[in-house]
GROMACS .gro file of C-alpha atoms in nm:
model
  205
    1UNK     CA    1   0.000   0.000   0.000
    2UNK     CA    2   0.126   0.328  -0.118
    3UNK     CA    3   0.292   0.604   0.179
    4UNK     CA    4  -0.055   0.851   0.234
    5UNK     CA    5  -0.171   0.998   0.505
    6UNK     CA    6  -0.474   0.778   0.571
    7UNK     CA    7  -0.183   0.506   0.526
    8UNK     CA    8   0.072   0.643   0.788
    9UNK     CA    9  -0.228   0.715   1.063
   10UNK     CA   10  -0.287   0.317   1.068
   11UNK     CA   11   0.111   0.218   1.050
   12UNK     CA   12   0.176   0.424   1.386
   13UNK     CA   13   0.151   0.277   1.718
   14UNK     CA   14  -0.190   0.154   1.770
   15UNK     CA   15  -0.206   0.098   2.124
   16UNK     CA   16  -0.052  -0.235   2.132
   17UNK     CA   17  -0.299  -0.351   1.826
   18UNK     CA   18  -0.227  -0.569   1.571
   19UNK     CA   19  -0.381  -0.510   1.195
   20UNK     CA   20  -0.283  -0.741   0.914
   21UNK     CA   21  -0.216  -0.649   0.584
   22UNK     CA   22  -0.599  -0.765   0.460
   23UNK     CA   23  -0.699  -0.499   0.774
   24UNK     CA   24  -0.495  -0.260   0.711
   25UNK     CA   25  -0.570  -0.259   0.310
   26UNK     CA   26  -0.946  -0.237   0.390
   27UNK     CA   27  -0.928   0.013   0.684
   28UNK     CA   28  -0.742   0.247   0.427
   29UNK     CA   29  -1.048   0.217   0.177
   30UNK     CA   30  -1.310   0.301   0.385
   31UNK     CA   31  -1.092   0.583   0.500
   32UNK     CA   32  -1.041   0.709   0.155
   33UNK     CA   33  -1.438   0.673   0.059
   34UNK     CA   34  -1.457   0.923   0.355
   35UNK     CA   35  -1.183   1.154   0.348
   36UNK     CA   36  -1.160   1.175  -0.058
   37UNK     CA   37  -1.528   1.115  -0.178
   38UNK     CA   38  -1.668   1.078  -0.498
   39UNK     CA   39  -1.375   0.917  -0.630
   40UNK     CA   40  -1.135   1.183  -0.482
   41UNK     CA   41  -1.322   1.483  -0.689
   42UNK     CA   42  -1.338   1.626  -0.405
   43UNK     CA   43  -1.188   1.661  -0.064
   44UNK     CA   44  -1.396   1.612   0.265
   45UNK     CA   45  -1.351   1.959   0.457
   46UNK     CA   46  -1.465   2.088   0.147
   47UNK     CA   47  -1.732   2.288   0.316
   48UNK     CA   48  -1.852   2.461  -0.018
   49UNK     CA   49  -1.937   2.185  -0.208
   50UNK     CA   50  -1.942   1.893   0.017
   51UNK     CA   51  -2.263   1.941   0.259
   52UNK     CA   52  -2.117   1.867   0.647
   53UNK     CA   53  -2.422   1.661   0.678
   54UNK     CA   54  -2.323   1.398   0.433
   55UNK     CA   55  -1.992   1.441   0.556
   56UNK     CA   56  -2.139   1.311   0.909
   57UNK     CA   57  -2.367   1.027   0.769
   58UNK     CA   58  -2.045   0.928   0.608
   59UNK     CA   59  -1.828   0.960   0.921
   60UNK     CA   60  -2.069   0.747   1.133
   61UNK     CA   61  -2.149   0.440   0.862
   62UNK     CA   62  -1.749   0.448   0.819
   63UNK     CA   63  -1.720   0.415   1.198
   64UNK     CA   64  -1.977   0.093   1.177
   65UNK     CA   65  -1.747  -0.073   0.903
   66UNK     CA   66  -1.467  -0.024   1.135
   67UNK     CA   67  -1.603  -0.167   1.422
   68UNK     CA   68  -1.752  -0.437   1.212
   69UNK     CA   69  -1.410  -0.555   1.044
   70UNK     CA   70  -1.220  -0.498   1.395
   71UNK     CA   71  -1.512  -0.609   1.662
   72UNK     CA   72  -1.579  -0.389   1.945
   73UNK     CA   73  -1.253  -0.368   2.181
   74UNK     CA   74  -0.975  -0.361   1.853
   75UNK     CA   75  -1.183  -0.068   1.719
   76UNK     CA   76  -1.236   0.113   2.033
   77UNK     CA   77  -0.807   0.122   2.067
   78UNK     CA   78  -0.778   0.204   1.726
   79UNK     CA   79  -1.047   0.480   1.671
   80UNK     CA   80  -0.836   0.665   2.002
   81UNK     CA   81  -0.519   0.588   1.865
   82UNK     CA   82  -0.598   0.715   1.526
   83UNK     CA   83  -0.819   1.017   1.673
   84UNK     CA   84  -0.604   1.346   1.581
   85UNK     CA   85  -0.746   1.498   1.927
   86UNK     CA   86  -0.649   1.198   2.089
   87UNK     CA   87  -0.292   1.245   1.956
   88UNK     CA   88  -0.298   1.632   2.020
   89UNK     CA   89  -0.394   1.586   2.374
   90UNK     CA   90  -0.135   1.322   2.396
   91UNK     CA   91   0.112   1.533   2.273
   92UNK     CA   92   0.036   1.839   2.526
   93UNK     CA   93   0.055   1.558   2.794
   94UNK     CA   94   0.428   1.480   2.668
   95UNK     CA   95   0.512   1.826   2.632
   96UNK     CA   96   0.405   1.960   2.940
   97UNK     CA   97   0.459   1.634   3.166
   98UNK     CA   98   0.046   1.601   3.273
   99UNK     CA   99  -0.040   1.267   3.414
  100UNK     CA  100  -0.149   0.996   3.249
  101UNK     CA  101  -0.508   0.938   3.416
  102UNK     CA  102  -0.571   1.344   3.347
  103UNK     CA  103  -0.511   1.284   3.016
  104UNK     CA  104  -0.790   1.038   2.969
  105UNK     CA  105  -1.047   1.314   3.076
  106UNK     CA  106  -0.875   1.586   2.887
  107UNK     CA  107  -0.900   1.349   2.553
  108UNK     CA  108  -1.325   1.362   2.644
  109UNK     CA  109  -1.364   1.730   2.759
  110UNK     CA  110  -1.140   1.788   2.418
  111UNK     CA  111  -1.332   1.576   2.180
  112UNK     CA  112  -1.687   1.736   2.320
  113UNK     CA  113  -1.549   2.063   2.293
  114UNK     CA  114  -1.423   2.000   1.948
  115UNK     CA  115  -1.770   1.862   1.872
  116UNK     CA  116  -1.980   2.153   2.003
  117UNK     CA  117  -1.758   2.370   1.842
  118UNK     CA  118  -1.805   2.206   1.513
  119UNK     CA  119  -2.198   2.175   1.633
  120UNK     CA  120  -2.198   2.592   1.643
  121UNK     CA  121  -2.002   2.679   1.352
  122UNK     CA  122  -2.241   2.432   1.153
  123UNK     CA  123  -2.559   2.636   1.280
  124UNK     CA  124  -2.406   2.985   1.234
  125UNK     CA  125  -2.352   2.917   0.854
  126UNK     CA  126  -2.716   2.806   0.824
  127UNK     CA  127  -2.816   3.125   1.019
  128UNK     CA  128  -2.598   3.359   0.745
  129UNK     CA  129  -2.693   3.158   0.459
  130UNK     CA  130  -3.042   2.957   0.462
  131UNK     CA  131  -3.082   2.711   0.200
  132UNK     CA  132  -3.412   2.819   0.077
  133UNK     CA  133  -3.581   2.402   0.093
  134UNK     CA  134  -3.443   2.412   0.419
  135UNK     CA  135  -3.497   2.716   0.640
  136UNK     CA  136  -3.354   2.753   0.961
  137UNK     CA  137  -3.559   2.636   1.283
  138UNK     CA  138  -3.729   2.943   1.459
  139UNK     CA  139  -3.559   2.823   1.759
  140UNK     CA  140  -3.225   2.874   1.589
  141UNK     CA  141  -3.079   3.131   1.755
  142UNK     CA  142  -3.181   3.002   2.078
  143UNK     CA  143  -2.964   2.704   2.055
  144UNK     CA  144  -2.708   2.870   1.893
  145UNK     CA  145  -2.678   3.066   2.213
  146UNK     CA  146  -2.696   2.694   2.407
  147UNK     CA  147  -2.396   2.586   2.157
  148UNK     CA  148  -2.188   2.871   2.265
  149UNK     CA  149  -2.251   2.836   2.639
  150UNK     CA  150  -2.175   2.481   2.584
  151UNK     CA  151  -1.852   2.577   2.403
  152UNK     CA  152  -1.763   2.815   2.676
  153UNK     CA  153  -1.850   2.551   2.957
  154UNK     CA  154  -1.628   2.264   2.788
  155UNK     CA  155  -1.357   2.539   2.755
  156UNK     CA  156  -1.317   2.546   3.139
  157UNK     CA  157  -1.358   2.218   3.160
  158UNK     CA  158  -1.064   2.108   2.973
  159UNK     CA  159  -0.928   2.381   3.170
  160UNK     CA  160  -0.919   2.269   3.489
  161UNK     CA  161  -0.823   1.921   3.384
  162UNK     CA  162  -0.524   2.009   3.187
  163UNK     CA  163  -0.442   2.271   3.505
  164UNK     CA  164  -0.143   2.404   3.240
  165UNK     CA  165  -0.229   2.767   3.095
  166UNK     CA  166   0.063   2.681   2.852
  167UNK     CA  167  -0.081   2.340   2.763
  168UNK     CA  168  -0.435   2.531   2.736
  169UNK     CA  169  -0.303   2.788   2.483
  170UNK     CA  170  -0.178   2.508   2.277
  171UNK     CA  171  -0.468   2.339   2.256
  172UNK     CA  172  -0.642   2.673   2.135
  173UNK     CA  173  -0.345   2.765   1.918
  174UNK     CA  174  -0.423   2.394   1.752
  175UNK     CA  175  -0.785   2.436   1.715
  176UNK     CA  176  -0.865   2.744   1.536
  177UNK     CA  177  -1.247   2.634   1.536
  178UNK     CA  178  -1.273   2.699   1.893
  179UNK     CA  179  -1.240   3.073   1.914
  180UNK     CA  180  -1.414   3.079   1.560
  181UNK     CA  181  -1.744   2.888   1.763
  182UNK     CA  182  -1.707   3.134   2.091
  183UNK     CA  183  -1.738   3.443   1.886
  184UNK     CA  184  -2.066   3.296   1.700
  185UNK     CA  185  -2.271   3.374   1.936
  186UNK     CA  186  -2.177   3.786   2.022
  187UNK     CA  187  -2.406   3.909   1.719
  188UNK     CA  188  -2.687   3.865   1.472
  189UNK     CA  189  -2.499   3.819   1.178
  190UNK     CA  190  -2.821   4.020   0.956
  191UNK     CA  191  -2.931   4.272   1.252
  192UNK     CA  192  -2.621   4.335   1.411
  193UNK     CA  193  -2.732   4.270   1.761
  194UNK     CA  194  -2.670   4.028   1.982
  195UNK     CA  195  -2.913   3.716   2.013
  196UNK     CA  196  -2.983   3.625   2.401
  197UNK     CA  197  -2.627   3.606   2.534
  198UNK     CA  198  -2.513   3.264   2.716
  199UNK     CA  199  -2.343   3.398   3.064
  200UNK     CA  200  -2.012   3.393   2.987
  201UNK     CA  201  -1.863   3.399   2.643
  202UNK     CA  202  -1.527   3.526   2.598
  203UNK     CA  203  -1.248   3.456   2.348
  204UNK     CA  204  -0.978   3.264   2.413
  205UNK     CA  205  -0.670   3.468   2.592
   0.00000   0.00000   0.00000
């Protein structure tokens, strides 16, 4: 199998696991169906002409195939191992010498951050461009507001786990998304004033 990326994420350490050659051949094509769809015409952050939810239905069926060819324990190693906030919180553990056990909850406070993050960004683009078969829920801006304060909240979080200020800067150095999803919330992006504030928003120091 040719050097890629997709390739060099499963030839790594995987936690201790395994893959054969058969594995490794068919973990790389599903990877590729996901990461380069439609036969690699296009590329899967894409986010003008690649809707993010396909991108999602894909992420989740290629998840099942995973956990299908690996069974459930293999896959769950693997899906951490191969997870690039896994690795980035791994890496700020190594860096700045944070124990091991911390490091589990700072890998799930930095995946659901990451996630709500996403989760906001997703909204916002809805709010500033409606797709006119698919108008925006009235409640939009309501949970928007929820997103942020749920960004903001899972900010602290990882926070006081990590217990680093250094470490925390370069996590939010690393995900550019983050401060992107805080600010999403401080103003209506057609008015120009601000939708019901969540308590605390702030941007990232």
């Amino acid at each position: 199998m040719a050097s890629s990326p997709i390739a060099d994420r499963f030839s790594g350490d995987l936690g201790g696991v395994r893959l054969t050659d058969q594995e490794l051949r068919e973990l790389y094509r599903i990877r590729r169906e996901v990461e380069h769809p439609y036969g690699g015409l296009l590329e899967a952050d894409d986010a003008d002409e690649h809707d993010s939810d396909q991108q999602a239905r894909m992420e989740r069926e290629a998840s099942e195939k995973v956990k299908a060819l690996l069974g459930e324990d293999r896959y769950a190693v693997v899906a951490r191992e191969t997870d690039p906030t896994w690795q980035q919180v791994r890496q700020l553990g190594e860096r700045f010498e944070i124990p091991a056990p911390r490091l589990e909850d700072a890998y799930k406070a930095a995946r659901e951050l990451r996630e709500a993050s996403q989760a906001s960004l997703h909204l916002q683009a809805r709010l500033e461009n409606p797709v006119s078969d698919e108008p925006p829920s009235p409640n939009a801006r309501v949970l928007l507001a929820a997103l942020v304060e749920r960004v903001t909240q899972q900010r602290e979080s990882l926070k006081g786990i990590l217990q680093n200020d250094r470490a925390m800067r370069v996590f939010e150095a690393q995900m550019p998304e983050l401060a992107l999803a805080l600010s999403s919330g401080q103003s209506d992006p057609k008015s120009g004033t601000p939708p019901p504030p969540p308590n605390s928003v702030a941007a990232p120091p």
